[in-house]
Amino acid sequence: MQYVGRFAPSPSGPLHFGSLIAALGSYLQARANQGRWLVRIEDIDPPREVEGSADAILHTLDAYGLHWDDKVLYQHTRYDAYQSQIETWLTNGNAYYCQCTRRQIKDAGGIYPGTCRQRSLDSEHSAVRICIDNPVCEFIDVKHGAIKLDGAMASEDFIIKRRDGLFAYNLAVVLDDIFQGVTEVVRGADLIEPTGRQVSLYQKLGASPVSYLHLPLALNADRNKLSKQNHAPAIDNANPGPALEAALAFLGHPIPVDLHGAKVEELLLWGIENWQINKLPAATEVITAF
Ligand code: GLU
């Protein structure tokens, strides 16, 4: 079976060094496995999106030589598929409407206790939750081996469609990875915790599981994740070399001195030829000055 990997940014701001790590790691792992590498824009949360950032992200990937296969998939074009799966689950008893408020859940201890499972509510002012009867408390990560997850979180009937009508990340990501034939998910270690929920959805769907590789998360000197919300600076499109060299070093693949200052194509070629998962840092969080 051919390897299919992907990079799935949310268009909530420009690409920063932290997201370059996820893009580069997933790209190198796909290309080193003679695989295809897809890009998906996860635009399912309009209130958190910044206009123009989807195009800006794609432009930056191009400037860094990270060329993708096939057409970019935009999640906003997939709403019908998400809705139809939700309706199937509502009909066959695998999902239900819920009207509990955050406050009520907090008062119940923070983990949703399944209150609305038996209430037969209708769709108005309701979120939709999936019934989790076989919680996934552990998964195998290609780098880190068996990762144990919080049991209470894993057994929660989690939201697949929000009360405000927006589809949940866990639902969209799984349906689209299956739709796009993705065989391995390579992304930042900040997404380790929701992986159990995603594996649960694969099981519900009877779909073949994917493998997972979580890359170390880039932290700033204050130990905060580099993120669009923290206003991590955009990386430079006009001069991609320094950030690309720093990203390779961050992933445990410092370039040889004679390649210093080379074109991005050459740096990436070197990265593909020398890529080894065992060179990735063992830690899931790494401080960067970049
Ligand atoms: N869209 C998510 C993000 O930008 C990543 C999703 C994933 O890789 O599973 O954080």
XYZ file of C-alpha atoms and ligand atoms in Angstrom:
300
model
C 0.000 0.000 0.000
C 1.371 3.425 -0.888
C 2.213 5.784 1.970
C -0.056 8.847 2.110
C 0.773 11.633 4.548
C -0.663 15.084 5.049
C -0.304 18.519 6.617
C -3.581 19.942 7.906
C -3.252 23.558 9.063
C -6.127 25.646 10.401
C -6.239 29.032 8.657
C -6.069 31.048 11.863
C -2.904 32.964 10.968
C 0.316 32.744 8.976
C 2.706 29.804 9.181
C 5.135 30.172 12.111
C 8.155 28.105 13.122
C 5.969 25.648 15.117
C 3.746 24.877 12.139
C 6.796 24.659 9.851
C 7.979 21.773 12.074
C 4.704 19.894 11.472
C 4.752 20.656 7.741
C 8.403 19.670 7.315
C 8.238 16.530 9.499
C 5.161 15.195 7.712
C 6.668 16.071 4.309
C 10.016 14.349 4.989
C 8.377 11.260 6.464
C 6.106 10.959 3.384
C 8.838 11.557 0.820
C 11.353 9.293 2.610
C 8.697 6.556 2.328
C 8.188 7.264 -1.400
C 4.756 8.482 -0.413
C 2.318 11.158 -1.420
C 1.983 14.281 0.710
C -1.350 16.123 0.829
C -2.373 19.487 2.206
C -5.765 20.060 3.796
C -7.008 23.422 5.007
C -9.029 22.872 8.182
C -11.447 25.755 7.808
C -14.325 24.511 9.963
C -14.195 27.209 12.622
C -14.889 30.580 10.925
C -14.841 32.653 14.151
C -11.193 31.629 14.729
C -10.092 32.119 11.131
C -8.125 35.045 9.773
C -9.026 36.163 6.294
C -6.369 35.453 3.714
C -4.405 33.067 5.919
C -5.243 29.909 3.928
C -3.659 31.473 0.838
C -0.772 32.841 2.889
C -0.044 29.360 4.321
C -0.061 27.774 0.849
C 2.191 30.512 -0.467
C 4.661 29.945 2.373
C 4.699 26.163 1.787
C 5.585 26.865 -1.831
C 8.321 29.315 -0.853
C 9.817 26.606 1.406
C 9.813 24.052 -1.429
C 7.130 21.976 0.333
C 5.145 21.079 -2.775
C 2.058 18.941 -2.210
C 0.346 16.335 -4.378
C -3.222 16.586 -5.678
C -5.553 19.486 -5.058
C -5.757 21.109 -1.636
C -8.825 19.865 0.243
C -10.806 22.551 2.088
C -12.915 21.242 4.940
C -15.699 23.747 4.262
C -16.444 21.714 1.105
C -17.049 18.608 3.221
C -19.930 19.744 5.445
C -22.463 17.476 3.684
C -20.262 14.434 4.284
C -19.870 15.312 7.982
C -23.623 15.908 8.379
C -24.549 12.699 6.629
C -22.288 10.625 8.899
C -23.786 12.339 11.955
C -27.284 11.513 10.746
C -26.348 7.870 10.254
C -25.070 7.713 13.820
C -28.121 9.548 15.199
C -30.364 7.068 13.427
C -28.540 3.926 14.516
C -28.135 5.002 18.143
C -24.419 5.765 18.034
C -24.928 9.498 18.630
C -27.429 11.687 20.447
C -28.454 15.304 20.972
C -27.278 17.037 24.142
C -28.328 20.320 25.706
C -26.106 20.340 28.777
C -24.231 23.560 29.398
C -20.529 23.888 30.159
C -21.509 24.931 33.694
C -23.553 21.742 34.241
C -20.642 19.605 33.015
C -18.205 21.474 35.220
C -20.503 20.930 38.219
C -20.647 17.217 37.362
C -16.833 17.017 37.652
C -15.685 18.240 34.257
C -16.208 15.023 32.312
C -19.552 14.680 30.581
C -21.491 11.902 32.367
C -23.794 10.953 29.452
C -26.829 12.762 30.918
C -28.664 13.251 27.604
C -28.156 9.694 26.291
C -31.647 8.642 27.366
C -33.413 11.978 26.880
C -34.409 11.782 23.168
C -33.916 15.525 22.639
C -34.429 17.184 19.289
C -31.896 19.104 17.225
C -32.841 22.606 18.305
C -30.174 24.260 20.516
C -28.428 20.911 20.774
C -24.910 19.651 20.347
C -24.392 16.107 19.032
C -22.353 13.611 21.044
C -20.993 10.235 20.008
C -21.604 7.219 22.290
C -18.279 5.862 23.511
C -18.764 2.315 24.769
C -15.221 1.010 24.180
C -12.879 3.811 25.271
C -9.431 3.941 23.694
C -6.979 4.541 26.554
C -3.777 3.818 24.662
C -2.367 4.037 21.162
C 0.972 3.250 19.557
C 3.058 6.168 18.347
C 5.760 5.360 15.794
C 8.349 7.356 17.765
C 7.170 7.120 21.354
C 5.669 3.605 21.470
C 2.589 2.969 23.634
C 1.087 6.232 24.894
C -1.403 6.026 27.759
C -4.271 8.486 27.752
C -6.466 9.812 30.512
C -9.150 7.155 31.104
C -11.970 9.534 32.045
C -11.342 11.686 28.978
C -11.161 8.608 26.766
C -14.538 7.303 27.918
C -16.405 10.597 27.566
C -19.161 10.818 24.944
C -17.478 13.710 23.138
C -19.010 16.366 20.901
C -18.998 15.773 17.146
C -21.143 18.786 16.276
C -21.334 21.866 18.413
C -24.480 23.578 19.590
C -23.595 26.563 17.362
C -23.715 24.251 14.330
C -19.945 23.946 13.800
C -18.502 20.493 13.211
C -15.941 19.256 15.729
C -12.276 18.887 14.850
C -12.107 15.178 15.837
C -14.959 14.270 13.487
C -13.720 16.287 10.514
C -10.117 15.148 10.829
C -11.020 11.447 10.906
C -13.587 11.565 8.094
C -11.158 13.508 5.909
C -8.102 11.376 6.647
C -10.192 8.363 5.585
C -11.612 10.218 2.544
C -8.097 11.191 1.422
C -6.640 7.713 1.979
C -4.126 8.933 4.568
C -2.043 6.036 5.958
C -0.035 7.915 8.593
C -0.734 11.074 10.583
C 2.392 13.106 11.420
C 1.694 16.206 13.537
C 2.686 18.099 16.664
C 2.677 16.455 20.097
C -0.024 18.921 21.226
C -2.454 16.573 19.444
C -1.502 13.421 21.380
C -4.473 13.686 23.783
C -7.272 13.811 21.145
C -5.729 10.843 19.297
C -7.650 8.383 21.518
C -10.927 9.993 20.469
C -9.908 9.825 16.845
C -9.012 6.130 17.136
C -12.490 5.582 18.683
C -14.066 7.125 15.593
C -12.073 4.839 13.267
C -13.423 1.908 15.284
C -17.012 3.196 15.090
C -16.631 3.565 11.333
C -15.033 0.128 10.927
C -12.214 1.877 9.041
C -8.619 0.626 8.964
C -6.577 2.525 11.511
C -3.767 4.887 10.503
C -0.395 5.044 12.201
C 0.635 8.082 14.234
C 3.884 9.966 14.638
C 3.867 12.946 16.978
C 6.662 15.451 16.503
C 8.182 17.440 19.364
C 6.356 20.642 20.084
C 8.255 23.913 19.672
C 8.167 26.027 22.851
C 9.421 29.562 23.366
C 11.787 30.495 26.201
C 8.785 30.912 28.563
C 7.809 27.297 27.782
C 4.700 28.373 25.884
C 3.782 26.620 22.661
C 4.577 28.649 19.547
C 1.122 29.245 18.186
C -0.960 31.644 16.206
C -2.847 32.485 19.423
C 0.457 33.418 21.095
C 1.299 35.559 18.091
C 4.345 33.550 17.072
C 5.971 35.524 14.242
C 5.346 34.470 10.643
C 8.334 32.805 8.988
C 10.107 34.649 6.189
C 8.964 33.796 2.640
C 11.674 35.864 0.982
C 14.530 34.088 2.774
C 13.368 30.567 3.724
C 16.832 29.023 4.227
C 17.493 29.965 7.881
C 14.086 28.773 9.163
C 14.339 25.563 7.134
C 17.844 24.816 8.450
C 16.644 25.547 12.002
C 13.598 23.297 11.509
C 15.787 20.425 10.266
C 18.060 20.853 13.299
C 15.018 21.015 15.605
C 13.906 17.652 14.189
C 17.322 16.144 14.959
C 18.695 16.504 11.428
C 21.252 19.345 11.497
C 22.583 19.902 7.982
C 26.270 19.329 7.229
C 28.307 22.574 7.194
C 28.911 22.503 3.454
C 25.140 22.685 2.837
C 24.787 25.831 4.911
C 23.158 28.540 2.777
C 22.038 26.047 0.077
C 18.726 26.397 -1.791
C 15.601 24.976 -0.136
C 15.336 22.237 -2.785
C 18.819 20.992 -1.871
C 18.124 21.184 1.865
C 14.922 19.181 1.417
C 16.619 16.589 -0.760
C 19.290 16.143 1.909
C 16.503 15.887 4.508
C 14.675 13.169 2.545
C 17.848 11.140 2.008
C 18.932 11.364 5.635
C 15.549 11.190 7.363
C 15.435 8.754 10.300
C 12.747 8.676 12.972
C 15.295 7.579 15.585
C 17.105 10.891 15.132
C 14.020 12.830 16.276
C 14.375 14.196 19.825
C 12.987 11.840 22.460
C 11.226 14.714 24.276
C 7.731 15.745 23.220
C 8.523 19.407 23.937
C 11.642 21.258 22.850
C 12.563 24.896 23.477
C 13.574 26.870 20.408
C 15.073 30.301 20.059
C 13.954 30.577 16.450
N -5.755 21.626 12.079
C -5.001 21.219 13.232
C -4.087 22.361 13.674
O -3.793 23.248 12.887
C -4.127 20.006 12.967
C -4.899 18.782 12.726
C -4.113 17.496 12.640
O -2.953 17.519 12.173
O -4.670 16.456 12.990
O -3.676 22.347 14.819
